Coordinates of N, CA and C in Angstrom, one line a residue:
X1 N -25.7 131.1 82.0 CA -26.9 130.1 82.3 C -26.6 129.0 83.2
X2 N -26.7 128.7 84.2 CA -26.4 127.4 85.1 C -27.0 126.4 84.3
X3 N -26.0 125.4 84.3 CA -26.3 124.2 83.5 C -25.7 122.9 84.5
X4 N -26.5 122.0 84.6 CA -26.2 120.7 85.4 C -26.5 119.5 84.2
X5 N -25.2 118.8 84.4 CA -25.1 117.7 83.5 C -25.0 116.2 84.4
X6 N -25.8 115.5 84.3 CA -25.7 114.2 85.0 C -25.2 113.0 83.9
X7 N -24.3 112.3 84.8 CA -23.8 110.8 83.9 C -23.7 109.8 85.0
X8 N -23.7 108.5 84.4 CA -23.1 107.5 85.1 C -24.4 106.5 85.1
X9 N -25.6 106.9 85.2 CA -26.7 105.9 84.8 C -26.5 104.6 84.1
X10 N -27.3 103.7 84.6 CA -27.2 102.4 83.8 C -28.1 101.5 84.3
X11 N -27.9 100.0 83.8 CA -28.9 99.2 84.2 C -27.9 98.2 85.0
X12 N -28.3 97.8 86.1 CA -27.4 96.9 87.0 C -28.3 95.8 87.7
X13 N -27.7 94.8 88.2 CA -28.4 93.6 89.0 C -28.6 94.1 90.5
X14 N -29.7 93.8 91.2 CA -29.8 93.9 92.6 C -28.5 93.7 93.3
X15 N -27.9 94.4 94.1 CA -26.8 94.3 95.0 C -25.4 95.0 94.4
X16 N -25.6 95.4 93.1 CA -24.6 96.1 92.4 C -24.4 97.4 92.8
X17 N -23.3 98.0 92.6 CA -22.8 99.4 92.8 C -23.0 100.4 91.5
X18 N -23.1 101.6 91.7 CA -23.2 102.5 90.5 C -22.8 103.8 91.0
X19 N -22.2 104.6 90.2 CA -21.7 106.0 90.7 C -22.3 107.1 89.7
X20 N -22.9 108.1 90.1 CA -23.5 109.1 89.5 C -22.6 110.5 89.6
X21 N -22.6 111.3 88.5 CA -22.0 112.3 88.5 C -22.7 113.4 88.0
X22 N -22.3 114.7 88.6 CA -23.0 115.9 87.8 C -22.3 117.1 88.0
X23 N -22.0 117.6 86.7 CA -20.9 118.8 86.5 C -22.0 120.2 86.4
X24 N -21.6 121.1 87.2 CA -22.3 122.3 86.9 C -21.4 123.3 86.1
X25 N -22.0 124.1 85.5 CA -21.1 125.2 84.5 C -22.1 126.7 84.5
X26 N -21.5 127.4 84.1 CA -22.3 128.6 83.7 C -22.4 129.4 85.1
X27 N -21.8 129.3 86.1 CA -21.9 129.8 87.4 C -20.6 130.5 87.9
X28 N -21.0 131.8 88.2 CA -19.4 132.6 88.9 C -19.7 132.0 90.6
X29 N -18.7 131.4 90.8 CA -18.6 131.1 92.5 C -19.0 129.6 92.4
X30 N -19.2 129.1 93.9 CA -19.4 127.8 93.9 C -20.7 127.6 94.4
X31 N -21.7 126.7 93.8 CA -22.9 126.6 94.2 C -22.9 126.0 95.6
X32 N -24.0 126.6 96.5 CA -24.2 126.5 98.1 C -24.5 124.9 98.1
X33 N -25.6 124.4 97.7 CA -26.0 123.1 97.9 C -26.3 122.4 96.5
X34 N -25.6 121.3 96.5 CA -25.7 120.3 95.5 C -26.9 119.4 96.0
X35 N -27.4 118.8 95.2 CA -28.5 117.6 95.9 C -28.8 116.5 94.4
X36 N -29.3 115.3 95.1 CA -29.7 114.4 94.0 C -31.1 113.8 94.5
X37 N -32.0 114.0 93.4 CA -33.5 113.6 93.7 C -33.7 112.5 92.6
X38 N -34.5 111.7 92.8 CA -35.1 110.8 92.0 C -36.6 110.7 91.5
X39 N -37.1 110.2 90.3 CA -38.2 109.9 90.2 C -38.6 108.6 89.3
X40 N -39.4 108.0 89.8 CA -39.9 106.5 89.4 C -41.2 106.9 88.8
X41 N -41.2 106.2 87.8 CA -42.5 106.3 86.6 C -43.6 106.1 87.6
X42 N -44.6 107.3 87.5 CA -45.8 107.3 88.1 C -45.9 108.0 89.2
X43 N -44.6 108.2 89.6 CA -44.3 108.8 91.3 C -43.8 110.4 91.0
X44 N -43.7 110.9 92.2 CA -43.2 112.2 92.5 C -41.8 112.1 92.7
X45 N -41.2 113.4 92.4 CA -39.8 113.4 92.5 C -39.6 113.3 94.3
X46 N -38.5 112.6 94.5 CA -38.2 112.0 95.4 C -36.7 112.8 96.3
X47 N -36.5 113.1 97.2 CA -35.0 113.7 97.7 C -34.2 112.5 97.9
X48 N -33.1 112.5 97.6 CA -32.1 111.2 98.0 C -31.0 111.8 98.6
X49 N -30.2 112.9 98.4 CA -29.0 113.3 99.1 C -28.9 114.6 98.6
X50 N -28.2 115.5 99.8 CA -27.8 116.8 99.4 C -26.7 117.1 100.3
X51 N -25.6 118.1 99.8 CA -24.4 118.3 100.4 C -24.3 120.0 100.5
X52 N -23.7 120.4 101.4 CA -23.3 121.8 101.3 C -22.2 122.0 100.9
X53 N -21.6 123.5 100.8 CA -20.7 123.8 99.9 C -19.4 123.3 100.3
X54 N -19.2 123.3 102.0 CA -18.0 122.5 102.4 C -18.0 121.0 102.5
X55 N -19.2 120.6 102.2 CA -19.0 119.2 102.1 C -19.2 118.5 103.9
X56 N -19.4 119.2 104.7 CA -19.3 118.7 106.1 C -20.9 118.5 106.6
X57 N -21.4 119.0 105.8 CA -22.9 118.8 106.2 C -24.0 117.8 105.1
X58 N -24.7 116.8 105.3 CA -25.0 116.0 104.2 C -26.3 115.3 104.7
X59 N -27.3 115.3 104.0 CA -28.4 114.7 104.4 C -28.7 113.4 103.3
X60 N -29.5 112.4 103.8 CA -29.9 111.4 102.9 C -31.5 111.0 103.1
X61 N -31.9 110.6 102.3 CA -33.2 109.8 102.3 C -33.0 108.4 103.2
X62 N -33.7 108.2 104.1 CA -33.7 107.3 105.2 C -33.5 106.0 104.5
X63 N -33.8 105.4 103.4 CA -33.5 104.2 102.6 C -32.5 104.2 102.1
X64 N -31.7 105.2 101.9 CA -30.3 105.4 101.2 C -29.3 105.6 102.2
X65 N -29.3 105.7 103.4 CA -28.4 106.0 104.5 C -27.6 104.6 104.6
X66 N -26.4 104.5 104.5 CA -25.4 103.1 104.6 C -25.3 102.8 103.3
X67 N -26.3 103.1 102.2 CA -25.9 102.6 100.9 C -25.4 103.7 100.0
X68 N -25.9 104.7 100.0 CA -25.4 106.0 99.1 C -24.4 106.9 99.8
X69 N -23.5 107.3 99.1 CA -22.6 108.4 99.5 C -22.5 109.6 98.9
X70 N -23.2 111.0 99.2 CA -22.8 112.0 98.4 C -21.5 112.8 98.7
X71 N -21.2 113.2 97.5 CA -19.7 113.8 97.9 C -19.5 115.0 96.8
X72 N -18.7 115.9 96.8 CA -18.3 116.9 95.9 C -16.9 117.3 95.6
X73 N -16.6 117.9 94.7 CA -15.2 118.3 94.4 C -15.5 119.6 93.6
X74 N -15.5 120.9 94.7 CA -15.4 122.1 94.1 C -14.8 122.8 93.0
X75 N -13.3 122.2 93.2 CA -12.3 122.7 91.9 C -13.1 122.1 90.5
X76 N -13.8 121.1 90.6 CA -14.6 120.3 89.4 C -15.8 120.9 89.3
X77 N -16.2 121.5 90.1 CA -17.7 121.8 90.2 C -18.6 120.6 89.7
X78 N -18.4 119.4 90.5 CA -18.6 118.4 90.6 C -19.6 117.7 91.7
X79 N -20.5 117.2 91.7 CA -21.0 116.3 92.7 C -21.4 115.1 92.3
X80 N -21.1 114.1 93.3 CA -21.2 112.5 93.0 C -22.1 112.0 93.9
X81 N -22.7 110.8 93.5 CA -23.8 110.0 94.3 C -23.1 108.5 94.1
X82 N -22.5 108.0 95.1 CA -21.9 106.8 94.8 C -23.1 105.5 95.7
X83 N -23.6 104.9 94.7 CA -24.6 104.0 95.2 C -24.2 102.7 95.2
X84 N -24.3 101.9 96.7 CA -24.0 100.4 96.6 C -25.2 99.8 97.2
X85 N -25.1 98.4 97.0 CA -26.3 97.5 97.4 C -27.6 98.0 96.7
X86 N -27.5 98.3 95.5 CA -28.7 98.7 95.1 C -29.8 97.6 94.8
X87 N -31.1 98.1 95.2 CA -32.3 97.4 95.1 C -33.3 97.7 93.9
X88 N -34.3 96.8 93.5 CA -35.0 97.2 92.5 C -35.9 98.5 92.6
X89 N -36.1 98.8 93.9 CA -36.9 99.9 94.3 C -36.1 101.3 93.9
X90 N -34.6 101.2 94.0 CA -34.0 102.5 93.6 C -34.0 102.7 92.0
X91 N -34.7 101.9 91.3 CA -34.9 102.4 89.8 C -35.6 103.7 89.6
X92 N -35.1 104.4 89.1 CA -35.5 105.8 88.9 C -34.9 106.6 87.8
X93 N -35.4 107.8 87.4 CA -34.4 108.9 86.7 C -33.8 109.9 88.0
X94 N -32.6 109.8 88.1 CA -31.9 110.5 89.2 C -31.4 111.8 88.6
X95 N -31.8 113.0 89.3 CA -31.6 114.3 88.8 C -30.7 114.9 89.9
X96 N -29.9 116.0 89.4 CA -28.9 116.5 90.0 C -29.7 118.0 90.3
X97 N -29.6 118.5 91.2 CA -30.1 119.8 91.5 C -29.2 120.8 92.3
X98 N -29.1 122.2 92.2 CA -28.5 123.1 92.9 C -29.3 124.2 93.5
X99 N -28.8 124.7 94.7 CA -29.7 125.5 95.6 C -28.7 126.7 95.9
X100 N -29.1 127.7 96.0 CA -28.4 128.8 96.7 C -28.7 129.0 98.0
X101 N -29.6 128.2 98.7 CA -30.3 128.7 99.9 C -29.5 127.6 100.9
X102 N -30.3 126.7 101.2 CA -29.9 125.8 102.5 C -30.2 124.4 102.0
X103 N -29.9 123.2 102.7 CA -30.0 121.9 102.4 C -31.7 121.7 102.7
X104 N -32.2 121.2 101.9 CA -33.8 120.9 101.9 C -34.1 119.8 101.2
X105 N -35.2 118.9 101.7 CA -35.6 117.7 101.1 C -36.7 118.2 100.0
X106 N -37.2 119.5 100.1 CA -38.4 119.8 99.0 C -37.4 120.4 97.7
X107 N -38.1 119.7 96.7 CA -37.4 120.0 95.4 C -37.9 121.5 95.1
X108 N -38.7 122.0 95.6 CA -39.3 123.6 95.3 C -38.0 124.6 95.5
X109 N -37.1 124.0 96.6 CA -35.9 125.1 97.3 C -34.9 124.9 96.3
X110 N -34.7 124.2 95.2 CA -33.7 124.0 94.3 C -34.0 124.8 93.2
X111 N -33.0 125.7 92.6 CA -33.4 126.4 91.5 C -33.0 126.0 90.1
X112 N -31.9 124.9 90.0 CA -31.5 124.6 88.9 C -31.6 123.0 88.9
X113 N -31.7 122.5 87.6 CA -32.1 121.1 87.7 C -31.1 120.5 86.5
X114 N -30.5 119.2 86.7 CA -30.3 118.6 85.3 C -31.4 118.0 84.5
X115 N -30.9 117.2 83.5 CA -31.7 116.4 82.7 C -32.0 115.2 83.1
X116 N -31.2 114.7 83.9 CA -31.8 113.2 84.5 C -30.7 112.1 84.0
X117 N -30.5 111.1 84.6 CA -29.8 110.0 84.1 C -30.7 108.7 84.5
X118 N -30.7 107.8 84.0 CA -31.9 106.7 84.3 C -30.8 105.7 85.0
X119 N -31.5 105.4 86.2 CA -30.9 104.0 86.6 C -32.0 102.7 87.0
X120 N -31.6 101.7 86.4 CA -32.5 100.7 86.4 C -31.9 99.6 87.2
X121 N -32.8 98.9 88.3 CA -32.1 97.5 88.9 C -33.0 96.5 88.6
X122 N -32.5 95.5 88.0 CA -33.2 94.4 87.7 C -32.5 93.2 87.5
X123 N -33.0 92.3 88.0 CA -32.5 91.1 87.6 C -33.2 90.3 86.3

């Protein structure tokens, strides 16, 4: 069974940086698409970033462009989300997700999900 485990969340001040990691296990072969979503209290799940298998195609939430960087290490079955210049509005639980299809901003296109890691940005 495919399992995704996130790590790296925490509490930081505005303007700080934070890096998230997500390790996938239980799959034969390399996952096609790996993505990050987030969900703030009382809100729906929001697309943050996604990357294809080769790493040469990436998509970002508009407000994350220039601040967040998604990358992956297929040898380690790991996807990363480096976040810089964090803002209070980035506060949310961040989820890693995997898809066998194509890059999509629709969470319904992702078959597997991690349990989430909490990121709090506050002064």
